[in-house]
PDB file of C-alpha atoms in Angstrom:
ATOM      1  CA  UNK Y   1      63.532  28.166  -1.772  1.00  0.00           C
ATOM      2  CA  UNK Y   2      61.887  24.806  -2.879  1.00  0.00           C
ATOM      3  CA  UNK Y   3      61.302  23.437   0.246  1.00  0.00           C
ATOM      4  CA  UNK Y   4      59.575  26.133   1.192  1.00  0.00           C
ATOM      5  CA  UNK Y   5      57.418  26.403  -1.855  1.00  0.00           C
ATOM      6  CA  UNK Y   6      56.533  22.216  -1.236  1.00  0.00           C
ATOM      7  CA  UNK Y   7      55.288  23.606   2.242  1.00  0.00           C
ATOM      8  CA  UNK Y   8      52.848  26.329   0.796  1.00  0.00           C
ATOM      9  CA  UNK Y   9      51.405  23.195  -2.055  1.00  0.00           C
ATOM     10  CA  UNK Y  10      51.335  21.267   0.871  1.00  0.00           C
ATOM     11  CA  UNK Y  11      49.093  23.545   2.941  1.00  0.00           C
ATOM     12  CA  UNK Y  12      46.804  25.184  -0.162  1.00  0.00           C
ATOM     13  CA  UNK Y  13      45.865  21.193  -0.929  1.00  0.00           C
ATOM     14  CA  UNK Y  14      45.347  20.657   2.933  1.00  0.00           C
ATOM     15  CA  UNK Y  15      43.142  23.755   2.828  1.00  0.00           C
ATOM     16  CA  UNK Y  16      41.791  22.365  -0.193  1.00  0.00           C
ATOM     17  CA  UNK Y  17      40.856  19.501   0.829  1.00  0.00           C
ATOM     18  CA  UNK Y  18      39.102  20.972   4.160  1.00  0.00           C
ATOM     19  CA  UNK Y  19      37.215  23.417   1.739  1.00  0.00           C
ATOM     20  CA  UNK Y  20      36.035  20.124  -0.407  1.00  0.00           C
ATOM     21  CA  UNK Y  21      34.817  18.340   2.817  1.00  0.00           C
ATOM     22  CA  UNK Y  22      33.381  21.231   4.829  1.00  0.00           C
ATOM     23  CA  UNK Y  23      31.352  22.280   1.480  1.00  0.00           C
ATOM     24  CA  UNK Y  24      30.625  17.977   0.910  1.00  0.00           C
ATOM     25  CA  UNK Y  25      28.946  18.346   4.592  1.00  0.00           C
ATOM     26  CA  UNK Y  26      27.532  20.735   4.538  1.00  0.00           C
ATOM     27  CA  UNK Y  27      25.542  19.655   1.221  1.00  0.00           C
ATOM     28  CA  UNK Y  28      24.580  16.801   3.116  1.00  0.00           C
ATOM     29  CA  UNK Y  29      22.963  18.949   5.742  1.00  0.00           C
ATOM     30  CA  UNK Y  30      20.539  20.887   4.013  1.00  0.00           C
ATOM     31  CA  UNK Y  31      19.617  18.492   1.124  1.00  0.00           C
ATOM     32  CA  UNK Y  32      18.077  16.828   4.666  1.00  0.00           C
ATOM     33  CA  UNK Y  33      14.647  17.501   4.987  1.00  0.00           C
ATOM     34  CA  UNK Y  34      12.370  17.485   8.226  1.00  0.00           C
ATOM     35  CA  UNK Y  35       9.848  15.101   8.285  1.00  0.00           C
ATOM     36  CA  UNK Y  36       6.045  16.241   7.849  1.00  0.00           C
ATOM     37  CA  UNK Y  37       3.839  14.770  10.403  1.00  0.00           C
ATOM     38  CA  UNK Y  38       0.939  13.390   8.260  1.00  0.00           C
ATOM     39  CA  UNK Y  39      -2.710  13.560   9.043  1.00  0.00           C
ATOM     40  CA  UNK Y  40      -4.368  12.070  11.680  1.00  0.00           C
ATOM     41  CA  UNK Y  41      -6.635   9.998   9.093  1.00  0.00           C
ATOM     42  CA  UNK Y  42      -7.563  11.238   5.729  1.00  0.00           C
ATOM     43  CA  UNK Y  43     -11.050   9.974   4.544  1.00  0.00           C
ATOM     44  CA  UNK Y  44     -10.312  11.079   0.835  1.00  0.00           C
ATOM     45  CA  UNK Y  45      -8.008   8.074   0.545  1.00  0.00           C
ATOM     46  CA  UNK Y  46     -10.738   5.503   1.013  1.00  0.00           C
ATOM     47  CA  UNK Y  47     -14.531   4.433  -0.443  1.00  0.00           C
ATOM     48  CA  UNK Y  48     -17.302   4.818   1.762  1.00  0.00           C
ATOM     49  CA  UNK Y  49     -19.437   1.418   2.546  1.00  0.00           C
ATOM     50  CA  UNK Y  50     -22.594   1.306   2.788  1.00  0.00           C
ATOM     51  CA  UNK Y  51     -23.823  -1.064   5.031  1.00  0.00           C
ATOM     52  CA  UNK Y  52     -27.273  -2.153   5.070  1.00  0.00           C
ATOM     53  CA  UNK Y  53     -28.359  -0.741   8.708  1.00  0.00           C
ATOM     54  CA  UNK Y  54     -30.221   1.474   9.962  1.00  0.00           C
ATOM     55  CA  UNK Y  55     -27.473   2.396  12.705  1.00  0.00           C
ATOM     56  CA  UNK Y  56     -23.634   1.852  13.336  1.00  0.00           C
ATOM     57  CA  UNK Y  57     -22.542   1.371  17.074  1.00  0.00           C
ATOM     58  CA  UNK Y  58     -18.901   1.636  18.024  1.00  0.00           C
ATOM     59  CA  UNK Y  59     -17.851  -0.113  21.555  1.00  0.00           C
ATOM     60  CA  UNK Y  60     -14.355   0.370  22.904  1.00  0.00           C
ATOM     61  CA  UNK Y  61     -13.268  -2.500  25.166  1.00  0.00           C
ATOM     62  CA  UNK Y  62      -9.572  -1.648  25.618  1.00  0.00           C
ATOM     63  CA  UNK Y  63      -8.398  -0.612  28.741  1.00  0.00           C
ATOM     64  CA  UNK Y  64      -5.249   1.271  28.074  1.00  0.00           C
ATOM     65  CA  UNK Y  65      -2.445  -0.263  30.543  1.00  0.00           C
ATOM     66  CA  UNK Y  66      -1.291   3.251  30.813  1.00  0.00           C
ATOM     67  CA  UNK Y  67       2.515   2.368  31.494  1.00  0.00           C
ATOM     68  CA  UNK Y  68       5.915   0.564  29.408  1.00  0.00           C
ATOM     69  CA  UNK Y  69       6.331   0.610  26.926  1.00  0.00           C
ATOM     70  CA  UNK Y  70       2.883   1.009  25.836  1.00  0.00           C
ATOM     71  CA  UNK Y  71       2.563   4.321  24.669  1.00  0.00           C
ATOM     72  CA  UNK Y  72      -1.630   5.323  23.089  1.00  0.00           C
ATOM     73  CA  UNK Y  73      -2.753   6.912  26.359  1.00  0.00           C
ATOM     74  CA  UNK Y  74       0.165   9.814  25.982  1.00  0.00           C
ATOM     75  CA  UNK Y  75      -1.024  10.318  21.770  1.00  0.00           C
ATOM     76  CA  UNK Y  76      -3.501  12.803  20.272  1.00  0.00           C
ATOM     77  CA  UNK Y  77      -5.513  11.141  18.932  1.00  0.00           C
ATOM     78  CA  UNK Y  78      -5.364   7.869  20.374  1.00  0.00           C
ATOM     79  CA  UNK Y  79      -5.248   4.419  18.315  1.00  0.00           C
ATOM     80  CA  UNK Y  80      -8.767   4.041  19.277  1.00  0.00           C
ATOM     81  CA  UNK Y  81      -9.461   7.028  18.321  1.00  0.00           C
ATOM     82  CA  UNK Y  82      -8.636   6.428  14.571  1.00  0.00           C
ATOM     83  CA  UNK Y  83     -10.029   3.219  14.852  1.00  0.00           C
ATOM     84  CA  UNK Y  84     -13.375   5.379  15.564  1.00  0.00           C
ATOM     85  CA  UNK Y  85     -12.498   8.606  13.324  1.00  0.00           C
ATOM     86  CA  UNK Y  86     -12.558   5.437   9.946  1.00  0.00           C
ATOM     87  CA  UNK Y  87     -15.794   3.563  10.762  1.00  0.00           C
ATOM     88  CA  UNK Y  88     -17.528   6.661  11.158  1.00  0.00           C
ATOM     89  CA  UNK Y  89     -16.363   8.278   8.475  1.00  0.00           C
ATOM     90  CA  UNK Y  90     -16.090   4.760   5.736  1.00  0.00           C
ATOM     91  CA  UNK Y  91     -18.546   2.755   7.414  1.00  0.00           C
ATOM     92  CA  UNK Y  92     -21.797   4.860   6.446  1.00  0.00           C
ATOM     93  CA  UNK Y  93     -25.509   3.215   7.647  1.00  0.00           C
ATOM     94  CA  UNK Y  94     -27.717   3.379   4.528  1.00  0.00           C
ATOM     95  CA  UNK Y  95     -30.112   0.279   5.637  1.00  0.00           C
ATOM     96  CA  UNK Y  96     -33.802   1.218   6.881  1.00  0.00           C
ATOM     97  CA  UNK Y  97     -33.162  -1.626   9.182  1.00  0.00           C
ATOM     98  CA  UNK Y  98     -30.854  -3.300  11.405  1.00  0.00           C
ATOM     99  CA  UNK Y  99     -27.446  -2.298  12.773  1.00  0.00           C
ATOM    100  CA  UNK Y 100     -23.412  -2.991  12.476  1.00  0.00           C
ATOM    101  CA  UNK Y 101     -21.551  -3.050  15.506  1.00  0.00           C
ATOM    102  CA  UNK Y 102     -18.091  -2.497  15.738  1.00  0.00           C
ATOM    103  CA  UNK Y 103     -16.229  -3.159  18.867  1.00  0.00           C
ATOM    104  CA  UNK Y 104     -12.572  -2.667  19.718  1.00  0.00           C
ATOM    105  CA  UNK Y 105     -10.756  -5.018  21.810  1.00  0.00           C
ATOM    106  CA  UNK Y 106      -7.256  -4.251  21.641  1.00  0.00           C
ATOM    107  CA  UNK Y 107      -6.004  -0.855  20.490  1.00  0.00           C
ATOM    108  CA  UNK Y 108      -1.882  -0.857  21.530  1.00  0.00           C
ATOM    109  CA  UNK Y 109       0.862   1.188  20.714  1.00  0.00           C
ATOM    110  CA  UNK Y 110       4.211  -0.062  22.100  1.00  0.00           C
ATOM    111  CA  UNK Y 111       7.732   1.553  22.049  1.00  0.00           C
ATOM    112  CA  UNK Y 112      10.610  -1.302  22.824  1.00  0.00           C
ATOM    113  CA  UNK Y 113      14.420  -0.948  22.256  1.00  0.00           C
ATOM    114  CA  UNK Y 114      16.041  -3.102  19.970  1.00  0.00           C
ATOM    115  CA  UNK Y 115      19.295  -4.465  20.752  1.00  0.00           C
ATOM    116  CA  UNK Y 116      22.827  -3.039  19.301  1.00  0.00           C
ATOM    117  CA  UNK Y 117      25.581  -4.975  17.499  1.00  0.00           C
ATOM    118  CA  UNK Y 118      28.891  -3.489  19.841  1.00  0.00           C
ATOM    119  CA  UNK Y 119      30.831  -4.599  17.161  1.00  0.00           C
ATOM    120  CA  UNK Y 120      33.916  -1.886  15.564  1.00  0.00           C
ATOM    121  CA  UNK Y 121      31.725  -1.385  12.471  1.00  0.00           C
ATOM    122  CA  UNK Y 122      28.295  -1.037  13.805  1.00  0.00           C
ATOM    123  CA  UNK Y 123      29.758   1.553  16.700  1.00  0.00           C
ATOM    124  CA  UNK Y 124      30.269   4.033  13.859  1.00  0.00           C
ATOM    125  CA  UNK Y 125      26.838   2.989  12.158  1.00  0.00           C
ATOM    126  CA  UNK Y 126      23.165   5.069  12.952  1.00  0.00           C
ATOM    127  CA  UNK Y 127      21.952   1.313  14.377  1.00  0.00           C
ATOM    128  CA  UNK Y 128      18.313   1.087  14.761  1.00  0.00           C
ATOM    129  CA  UNK Y 129      17.211   1.792  18.298  1.00  0.00           C
ATOM    130  CA  UNK Y 130      13.665   1.692  19.290  1.00  0.00           C
ATOM    131  CA  UNK Y 131      10.776  -0.454  17.442  1.00  0.00           C
ATOM    132  CA  UNK Y 132       7.302   1.023  16.961  1.00  0.00           C
ATOM    133  CA  UNK Y 133       4.338  -1.567  17.210  1.00  0.00           C
ATOM    134  CA  UNK Y 134       0.625  -1.192  17.149  1.00  0.00           C
ATOM    135  CA  UNK Y 135      -1.881  -4.094  17.674  1.00  0.00           C
ATOM    136  CA  UNK Y 136      -5.215  -3.782  16.890  1.00  0.00           C
ATOM    137  CA  UNK Y 137      -7.760  -6.131  17.159  1.00  0.00           C
ATOM    138  CA  UNK Y 138     -11.837  -6.037  16.458  1.00  0.00           C
ATOM    139  CA  UNK Y 139     -15.069  -7.242  14.951  1.00  0.00           C
ATOM    140  CA  UNK Y 140     -17.741  -6.274  13.446  1.00  0.00           C
ATOM    141  CA  UNK Y 141     -20.905  -7.695  14.258  1.00  0.00           C
ATOM    142  CA  UNK Y 142     -23.921  -7.366  11.168  1.00  0.00           C
ATOM    143  CA  UNK Y 143     -27.397  -7.497  12.887  1.00  0.00           C
ATOM    144  CA  UNK Y 144     -30.440  -7.764  10.192  1.00  0.00           C
ATOM    145  CA  UNK Y 145     -33.903  -8.578  11.553  1.00  0.00           C
ATOM    146  CA  UNK Y 146     -35.552  -7.757   7.630  1.00  0.00           C
ATOM    147  CA  UNK Y 147     -34.380 -11.846   6.310  1.00  0.00           C
ATOM    148  CA  UNK Y 148     -32.919 -12.523   9.631  1.00  0.00           C
ATOM    149  CA  UNK Y 149     -29.229 -12.020   8.354  1.00  0.00           C
ATOM    150  CA  UNK Y 150     -26.145 -11.603   9.881  1.00  0.00           C
ATOM    151  CA  UNK Y 151     -22.843 -11.588   9.928  1.00  0.00           C
ATOM    152  CA  UNK Y 152     -19.297 -11.535  12.091  1.00  0.00           C
ATOM    153  CA  UNK Y 153     -15.801 -10.316  10.845  1.00  0.00           C
ATOM    154  CA  UNK Y 154     -12.709 -10.623  13.541  1.00  0.00           C
ATOM    155  CA  UNK Y 155      -9.962  -7.686  12.039  1.00  0.00           C
ATOM    156  CA  UNK Y 156      -6.270  -8.630  13.517  1.00  0.00           C
ATOM    157  CA  UNK Y 157      -3.913  -6.255  12.480  1.00  0.00           C
ATOM    158  CA  UNK Y 158       0.169  -6.004  13.372  1.00  0.00           C
ATOM    159  CA  UNK Y 159       2.272  -2.718  12.160  1.00  0.00           C
ATOM    160  CA  UNK Y 160       5.183  -1.880  13.133  1.00  0.00           C
ATOM    161  CA  UNK Y 161       8.609   0.346  12.213  1.00  0.00           C
ATOM    162  CA  UNK Y 162      12.068   1.402  14.057  1.00  0.00           C
ATOM    163  CA  UNK Y 163      13.345   4.351  14.571  1.00  0.00           C
ATOM    164  CA  UNK Y 164      17.414   5.137  14.173  1.00  0.00           C
ATOM    165  CA  UNK Y 165      19.495   6.340  17.090  1.00  0.00           C
ATOM    166  CA  UNK Y 166      20.092   9.524  15.593  1.00  0.00           C
ATOM    167  CA  UNK Y 167      16.442  10.170  15.308  1.00  0.00           C
ATOM    168  CA  UNK Y 168      14.801  13.459  16.571  1.00  0.00           C
ATOM    169  CA  UNK Y 169      11.995  13.481  18.383  1.00  0.00           C
ATOM    170  CA  UNK Y 170      10.083  14.837  15.477  1.00  0.00           C
ATOM    171  CA  UNK Y 171      11.300  11.835  13.484  1.00  0.00           C
ATOM    172  CA  UNK Y 172       9.976  10.002  16.347  1.00  0.00           C
ATOM    173  CA  UNK Y 173       6.650  11.257  16.688  1.00  0.00           C
ATOM    174  CA  UNK Y 174       6.143  10.524  12.603  1.00  0.00           C
ATOM    175  CA  UNK Y 175       6.892   7.327  12.936  1.00  0.00           C
ATOM    176  CA  UNK Y 176       4.417   6.582  15.699  1.00  0.00           C
ATOM    177  CA  UNK Y 177       1.836   8.582  13.758  1.00  0.00           C
ATOM    178  CA  UNK Y 178       2.749   6.389  10.787  1.00  0.00           C
ATOM    179  CA  UNK Y 179       2.758   3.228  12.142  1.00  0.00           C
ATOM    180  CA  UNK Y 180      -1.011   3.923  13.716  1.00  0.00           C
ATOM    181  CA  UNK Y 181      -1.571   4.899   9.839  1.00  0.00           C
ATOM    182  CA  UNK Y 182      -0.408   1.594   8.562  1.00  0.00           C
ATOM    183  CA  UNK Y 183      -2.902   0.749  11.306  1.00  0.00           C
ATOM    184  CA  UNK Y 184      -5.475   1.878   9.526  1.00  0.00           C
ATOM    185  CA  UNK Y 185      -5.063   0.714   5.922  1.00  0.00           C
ATOM    186  CA  UNK Y 186      -4.276  -3.144   6.989  1.00  0.00           C
ATOM    187  CA  UNK Y 187      -7.464  -2.581   9.011  1.00  0.00           C
ATOM    188  CA  UNK Y 188      -9.421  -1.236   6.039  1.00  0.00           C
ATOM    189  CA  UNK Y 189      -8.652  -3.860   3.736  1.00  0.00           C
ATOM    190  CA  UNK Y 190      -9.564  -6.665   6.057  1.00  0.00           C
ATOM    191  CA  UNK Y 191     -12.886  -4.923   6.849  1.00  0.00           C
ATOM    192  CA  UNK Y 192     -13.342  -5.058   2.983  1.00  0.00           C
ATOM    193  CA  UNK Y 193     -12.280  -8.404   1.630  1.00  0.00           C
ATOM    194  CA  UNK Y 194     -14.091  -9.906   4.356  1.00  0.00           C
ATOM    195  CA  UNK Y 195     -18.129  -7.890   4.053  1.00  0.00           C
ATOM    196  CA  UNK Y 196     -17.670  -8.774   0.529  1.00  0.00           C
ATOM    197  CA  UNK Y 197     -17.318 -12.657   1.977  1.00  0.00           C
ATOM    198  CA  UNK Y 198     -21.221 -12.013   3.486  1.00  0.00           C
ATOM    199  CA  UNK Y 199     -23.823 -11.018   0.830  1.00  0.00           C
ATOM    200  CA  UNK Y 200     -25.609  -7.388   1.358  1.00  0.00           C
ATOM    201  CA  UNK Y 201     -23.697  -6.661   3.735  1.00  0.00           C
ATOM    202  CA  UNK Y 202     -22.131  -4.011   2.064  1.00  0.00           C
ATOM    203  CA  UNK Y 203     -24.709  -2.536  -0.740  1.00  0.00           C
ATOM    204  CA  UNK Y 204     -23.351  -1.104  -3.693  1.00  0.00           C
TER     205      UNK Y 204
END
């Protein structure tokens, strides 16, 4: 009789432990939220730059390689498209003469595989599987005939993020878009700092 009761107690304990583990796992699963794809570009987070020029010209000199590890040709909008949107929304010509020319020489988005550790402990970890890399190069040329003023600004940006091996297709897409927007934030910051060094380029 005693052994029978002990057997029941053991089974009950195992059952309780099983219920606890299932509820714990369920809680972890339900607490996870699907990452939301960020907007392509939100100009409300940026102050416009009033440029002493009559017009803004944008030249895209970047030719997409169209082969791995490059993926920009599969994206909509492309990285160069985001740069064009940024310039069109932020660089506002307000002068009566002159021009500001933005030339995009590189706007690449690549995804490369990361090496994984094969030791016993790492096998059970959610390792980083791939790296999203954005490289952006451009320059701004300001020509103002009144007063014979001009200036040139070089922009060089690199942004990256890693993606875990457990990532879903949506996680991957979000990581790519966020890396692209990180590059835009860097570009905006560089442009503002360097434009402030050129007298009268940006107006109050």
